[in-house]
XYZ file of C-alpha atoms in Angstrom:
372
model
C 0.000 0.000 0.000
C 1.229 3.510 -0.834
C 2.469 5.231 2.302
C 0.009 8.098 1.703
C -2.939 5.697 1.638
C -3.513 5.829 5.413
C -6.022 8.681 5.333
C -7.595 7.355 2.123
C -8.219 3.951 3.663
C -9.971 5.563 6.620
C -12.240 7.599 4.314
C -13.183 4.528 2.262
C -13.973 2.555 5.435
C -16.273 5.296 6.701
C -18.116 5.444 3.372
C -18.606 1.667 3.401
C -19.897 1.728 6.970
C -22.564 4.328 6.221
C -23.552 2.894 2.853
C -23.188 6.317 1.253
C -20.460 7.445 -1.134
C -18.082 9.686 0.759
C -15.872 12.503 -0.484
C -12.825 11.506 -2.495
C -10.046 10.319 -0.193
C -7.285 12.858 0.370
C -3.924 12.232 -1.233
C -2.079 14.106 1.491
C -1.974 13.753 5.268
C -1.867 16.084 8.262
C 0.752 15.532 10.919
C -1.804 16.321 13.623
C -3.783 13.211 12.608
C -0.816 10.850 13.030
C 1.256 9.362 15.800
C 5.025 9.737 15.523
C 5.209 6.097 14.466
C 2.843 6.783 11.562
C 4.644 10.009 10.675
C 8.124 8.494 10.500
C 7.824 6.640 7.145
C 6.180 9.680 5.543
C 8.932 12.097 6.519
C 11.675 10.914 4.211
C 13.786 12.805 1.695
C 11.104 12.506 -1.009
C 8.395 14.190 1.071
C 7.022 17.673 0.495
C 6.022 19.293 3.777
C 3.484 22.125 3.616
C 3.182 24.810 6.295
C -0.117 26.741 5.997
C 0.469 30.400 6.873
C -2.492 32.619 7.666
C -2.779 35.291 10.342
C -4.855 34.172 13.289
C -5.713 37.777 14.095
C -5.228 40.864 11.933
C -7.900 43.388 11.089
C -9.767 42.971 7.811
C -12.122 45.913 7.849
C -15.447 45.996 9.652
C -17.028 43.263 7.533
C -14.479 40.414 7.794
C -13.255 38.440 10.791
C -9.813 38.971 12.306
C -8.858 35.453 11.205
C -9.823 35.877 7.551
C -6.326 34.897 6.411
C -6.361 31.800 8.601
C -9.726 30.791 7.142
C -8.318 31.188 3.636
C -5.212 29.169 4.516
C -7.382 26.406 5.991
C -9.531 26.230 2.872
C -6.575 26.186 0.495
C -4.908 23.494 2.595
C -8.006 21.302 2.375
C -7.893 21.594 -1.418
C -4.187 20.750 -1.512
C -4.737 17.671 0.666
C -7.273 16.337 -1.825
C -5.037 16.853 -4.847
C -1.397 16.388 -3.818
C 0.735 13.867 -1.928
C 2.022 16.187 0.761
C 2.516 16.156 4.504
C 0.802 19.158 6.097
C 2.451 20.534 9.221
C 0.587 22.541 11.879
C -0.296 26.021 10.659
C 1.664 29.190 11.360
C -0.803 31.785 12.640
C 1.652 34.436 13.895
C 4.015 36.138 11.445
C 5.007 39.517 9.989
C 1.990 41.854 9.633
C 3.292 45.280 10.718
C 0.799 47.343 8.718
C -2.210 46.560 10.913
C -1.007 46.698 14.513
C -2.845 49.948 15.294
C -6.196 48.144 15.063
C -7.337 46.271 18.206
C -6.819 42.517 18.084
C -4.235 42.624 15.300
C -1.010 40.717 15.935
C 2.433 40.821 14.337
C 5.926 39.502 14.951
C 9.056 41.451 14.096
C 10.615 40.610 10.757
C 13.559 38.877 12.432
C 11.295 36.799 14.671
C 9.031 35.792 11.777
C 12.090 34.758 9.792
C 13.503 32.739 12.691
C 10.125 31.148 13.428
C 9.944 29.880 9.860
C 13.534 28.639 9.827
C 13.236 26.802 13.126
C 9.877 25.215 12.288
C 11.297 23.891 9.018
C 14.529 22.692 10.608
C 12.655 20.816 13.312
C 10.907 18.660 10.706
C 13.902 18.488 8.362
C 15.728 16.547 11.094
C 13.478 13.596 10.227
C 14.514 13.606 6.571
C 12.426 15.956 4.377
C 14.335 18.465 2.256
C 11.503 20.135 0.316
C 9.161 22.518 2.114
C 6.370 24.816 0.957
C 4.727 27.639 2.895
C 1.146 28.050 1.724
C 1.228 31.804 2.153
C -1.835 34.062 2.170
C -0.341 37.534 2.638
C 1.979 40.071 1.024
C 3.990 41.327 4.007
C 5.137 37.793 4.857
C 7.052 37.416 1.593
C 10.139 39.273 2.889
C 10.777 37.095 5.976
C 9.884 33.966 4.006
C 12.499 34.780 1.369
C 15.075 35.421 4.078
C 14.190 32.078 5.667
C 14.548 30.325 2.316
C 17.990 31.893 1.847
C 19.107 30.747 5.303
C 17.931 27.166 4.767
C 19.982 26.736 1.601
C 23.053 26.166 3.767
C 21.235 23.168 5.312
C 20.549 21.628 1.919
C 16.857 22.463 2.395
C 14.669 23.934 -0.360
C 11.904 26.204 0.928
C 9.409 27.755 -1.471
C 6.238 29.721 -0.778
C 3.123 31.138 -2.409
C 3.502 34.555 -4.005
C -0.193 35.320 -3.703
C 0.055 38.684 -5.458
C 1.669 37.155 -8.553
C -0.757 34.216 -8.572
C -3.835 36.453 -8.524
C -2.620 39.384 -10.635
C -4.046 38.306 -14.005
C -7.405 37.157 -12.626
C -7.744 40.300 -10.506
C -7.154 42.522 -13.536
C -9.925 40.717 -15.427
C -12.624 40.944 -12.809
C -12.035 43.822 -10.429
C -14.108 46.985 -10.762
C -12.512 48.991 -7.959
C -9.895 51.541 -9.086
C -7.422 50.051 -6.634
C -7.208 48.172 -3.383
C -4.919 46.088 -1.239
C -6.736 44.948 1.885
C -10.236 43.750 2.814
C -11.173 45.056 -0.621
C -13.196 43.737 -3.557
C -10.674 40.945 -4.156
C -10.235 39.633 -0.598
C -13.918 39.986 0.209
C -14.942 38.112 -2.946
C -12.655 35.240 -1.982
C -14.174 35.054 1.498
C -17.705 35.131 0.067
C -16.786 32.077 -2.004
C -15.056 29.991 0.673
C -16.892 31.072 3.856
C -19.834 33.381 3.190
C -21.130 33.030 6.748
C -18.040 34.851 8.033
C -18.732 37.955 5.904
C -21.117 40.749 6.916
C -21.711 42.702 3.716
C -23.995 45.150 5.562
C -20.813 46.533 7.162
C -18.716 46.635 3.983
C -17.661 50.217 3.220
C -15.762 51.758 0.310
C -12.625 53.212 1.882
C -10.122 55.326 -0.069
C -8.678 57.773 2.452
C -6.402 59.020 0.953
C -6.519 57.898 -2.699
C -5.131 54.496 -3.826
C -1.582 55.885 -4.142
C -1.121 55.998 -0.346
C 1.649 53.947 1.245
C 2.758 52.988 4.739
C 1.136 51.261 7.727
C -2.604 51.609 8.157
C -3.752 54.182 10.694
C -7.078 55.286 12.158
C -5.667 58.748 12.882
C -6.365 61.281 10.162
C -3.190 63.154 9.212
C -0.851 60.578 10.758
C 1.912 59.020 8.600
C 0.783 56.006 6.600
C -2.481 54.970 4.987
C -5.481 56.538 6.693
C -8.312 54.028 6.931
C -11.081 54.538 9.483
C -12.581 51.147 8.577
C -9.380 49.111 8.225
C -10.172 48.339 4.589
C -8.401 49.784 1.575
C -10.484 49.425 -1.568
C -14.146 48.820 -2.309
C -15.473 45.611 -0.731
C -19.047 46.556 -1.680
C -18.251 45.321 -5.208
C -17.393 41.817 -4.013
C -19.343 38.760 -5.208
C -18.926 35.008 -4.659
C -18.687 34.547 -8.431
C -15.599 36.754 -8.540
C -14.283 34.888 -5.536
C -14.671 31.555 -7.290
C -12.472 32.642 -10.201
C -9.850 34.065 -7.855
C -9.727 31.091 -5.499
C -9.682 28.469 -8.248
C -6.859 30.366 -9.931
C -4.953 30.415 -6.654
C -5.508 26.688 -6.020
C -4.246 25.842 -9.502
C -1.174 28.009 -8.967
C -0.353 26.381 -5.625
C -0.690 22.872 -7.070
C 1.602 23.877 -9.922
C 4.143 25.181 -7.388
C 4.053 21.859 -5.550
C 4.509 19.849 -8.730
C 7.545 21.915 -9.674
C 8.946 21.671 -6.159
C 8.721 17.870 -6.252
C 11.312 17.674 -9.031
C 13.338 20.795 -8.227
C 17.042 20.174 -7.510
C 18.042 20.443 -3.874
C 20.728 22.919 -2.797
C 24.026 21.489 -1.673
C 24.421 21.692 2.093
C 27.364 23.791 3.216
C 29.998 21.902 5.234
C 30.156 22.724 8.915
C 32.688 25.366 9.847
C 35.950 24.100 11.293
C 36.284 24.727 15.036
C 38.107 27.902 15.986
C 41.630 27.419 17.316
C 42.085 27.362 21.077
C 42.796 30.739 22.623
C 46.519 31.335 22.666
C 47.184 29.052 19.664
C 49.228 30.700 16.886
C 47.868 29.929 13.435
C 50.727 31.370 11.402
C 53.913 33.361 11.584
C 52.078 36.256 9.984
C 49.704 36.605 12.931
C 49.948 39.978 14.569
C 51.118 40.455 18.116
C 47.520 41.042 19.186
C 46.370 37.639 17.932
C 44.726 38.734 14.646
C 46.091 36.632 11.749
C 47.550 38.469 8.741
C 46.532 41.829 10.161
C 48.654 44.915 10.722
C 48.133 47.021 13.868
C 46.567 49.771 11.723
C 44.147 47.339 10.089
C 43.234 45.936 13.462
C 42.383 49.395 14.842
C 40.163 50.066 11.804
C 38.319 46.781 12.309
C 37.782 47.399 16.013
C 36.428 50.879 15.225
C 33.618 49.209 13.265
C 32.429 47.648 16.513
C 32.544 51.014 18.264
C 30.603 52.647 15.417
C 27.963 49.899 15.409
C 27.434 50.246 19.153
C 27.089 54.033 18.856
C 24.677 53.926 15.910
C 22.559 51.300 17.654
C 22.265 53.471 20.770
C 21.077 56.290 18.489
C 18.602 53.993 16.684
C 20.298 55.034 13.428
C 19.456 52.298 10.915
C 20.971 54.253 8.021
C 24.436 54.576 9.582
C 24.412 50.960 10.729
C 23.703 49.802 7.174
C 26.583 51.906 5.824
C 29.033 49.771 7.805
C 28.442 46.962 5.292
C 29.483 46.630 1.651
C 26.632 46.690 -0.877
C 26.378 42.888 -0.958
C 27.533 42.277 2.624
C 25.538 40.157 5.025
C 24.758 39.482 8.672
C 24.840 35.817 9.680
C 22.848 35.068 12.813
C 23.527 32.206 15.254
C 20.360 30.418 14.093
C 21.753 30.300 10.550
C 19.546 32.999 9.054
C 21.192 35.552 6.802
C 20.405 39.201 6.130
C 21.974 39.893 2.758
C 22.545 43.355 1.320
C 22.606 46.891 2.677
C 18.933 47.525 1.915
C 17.739 44.487 3.887
C 20.040 45.333 6.809
C 18.743 48.920 6.841
C 15.067 47.908 6.619
C 15.371 45.284 9.331
C 17.090 47.658 11.755
C 14.534 50.378 11.015
C 11.749 47.898 11.758
C 13.360 46.987 15.074
C 13.867 50.604 16.101
C 10.173 51.337 15.536
C 9.404 48.979 18.418
C 9.389 50.473 21.892
C 11.340 47.509 23.287
C 14.381 48.444 21.173
C 14.340 52.194 21.742
C 17.169 53.352 23.991
C 18.768 49.896 24.091
C 22.463 49.100 23.771
C 24.003 46.449 21.528
C 27.760 46.386 22.105
C 29.869 44.600 19.491
C 33.380 43.439 20.296
C 35.720 42.608 17.413
């Protein structure tokens, strides 16, 4: 029997017991439905492990539930289970959603934490054997930490891919949308929810919200005149134009795109794992005759002073919450390698990540000494 036939056999047995034809048996399985003994043979190098990612609580206007993204992720996962031989891991319901934190009930992790959460969740399952992972992603802001996580996992010989929901829906959205623009709880998102879970939508509370016009950028805010995108309702677009028929076209397009991603992932070449770094020499050991008197190999006293000054500068700029000056300490294509294996590559990413941290009250006025 195929190792993915466990869930299918159960479905067939239930149908036989009731005398009624049941739904088609799923081709995939959920880890939460298995014991570790049942999971072990499924989690080999040929497996594709899917992590559903949908916010458990971020605002979606006055007409949609806080967990609209989670509902969408759950629906899409159910469709994937029916069509693809995958192992579905428990869902990720907290991630990077900084644009909505001003609205009560909305949750978000920092970019660095969202990245690390993804990396560590994948690594925990990769220990059992799988090397191909897919995040069934339902948001736009999560793409940045997901890409950073994918970059970090390459060194482990792990291939992580994820849904680019904007790219998947772009063509269908252009065909059907009537609103002049929108990005959140709008005609597009509301149509999708009407199709997959109409009972969770209250169209009597749907309001057209363009304050200011569709060219606005920045985090959403309920405070008129504050920086960002002013939205008293939490929506940005025209959800009053939404219909379940539009939602059907959008959702079916998205399902087809996700299944295509999974098929491509199944045959995609795996990255070569990087060898572990050699252990550092014991303190006091001399690696070469060229080592300087201070213990820095191949380094003149002047070079050493310049290097140590970088640490002083970093510490100073951090205390001043100066993301721009911190980023300038790196070359254009330089990177930061964190202890968990994640990598921030490039000056722009380093600048954006520090700026995101410094916006949080917990990091304001903190010190981060660096010793080189």
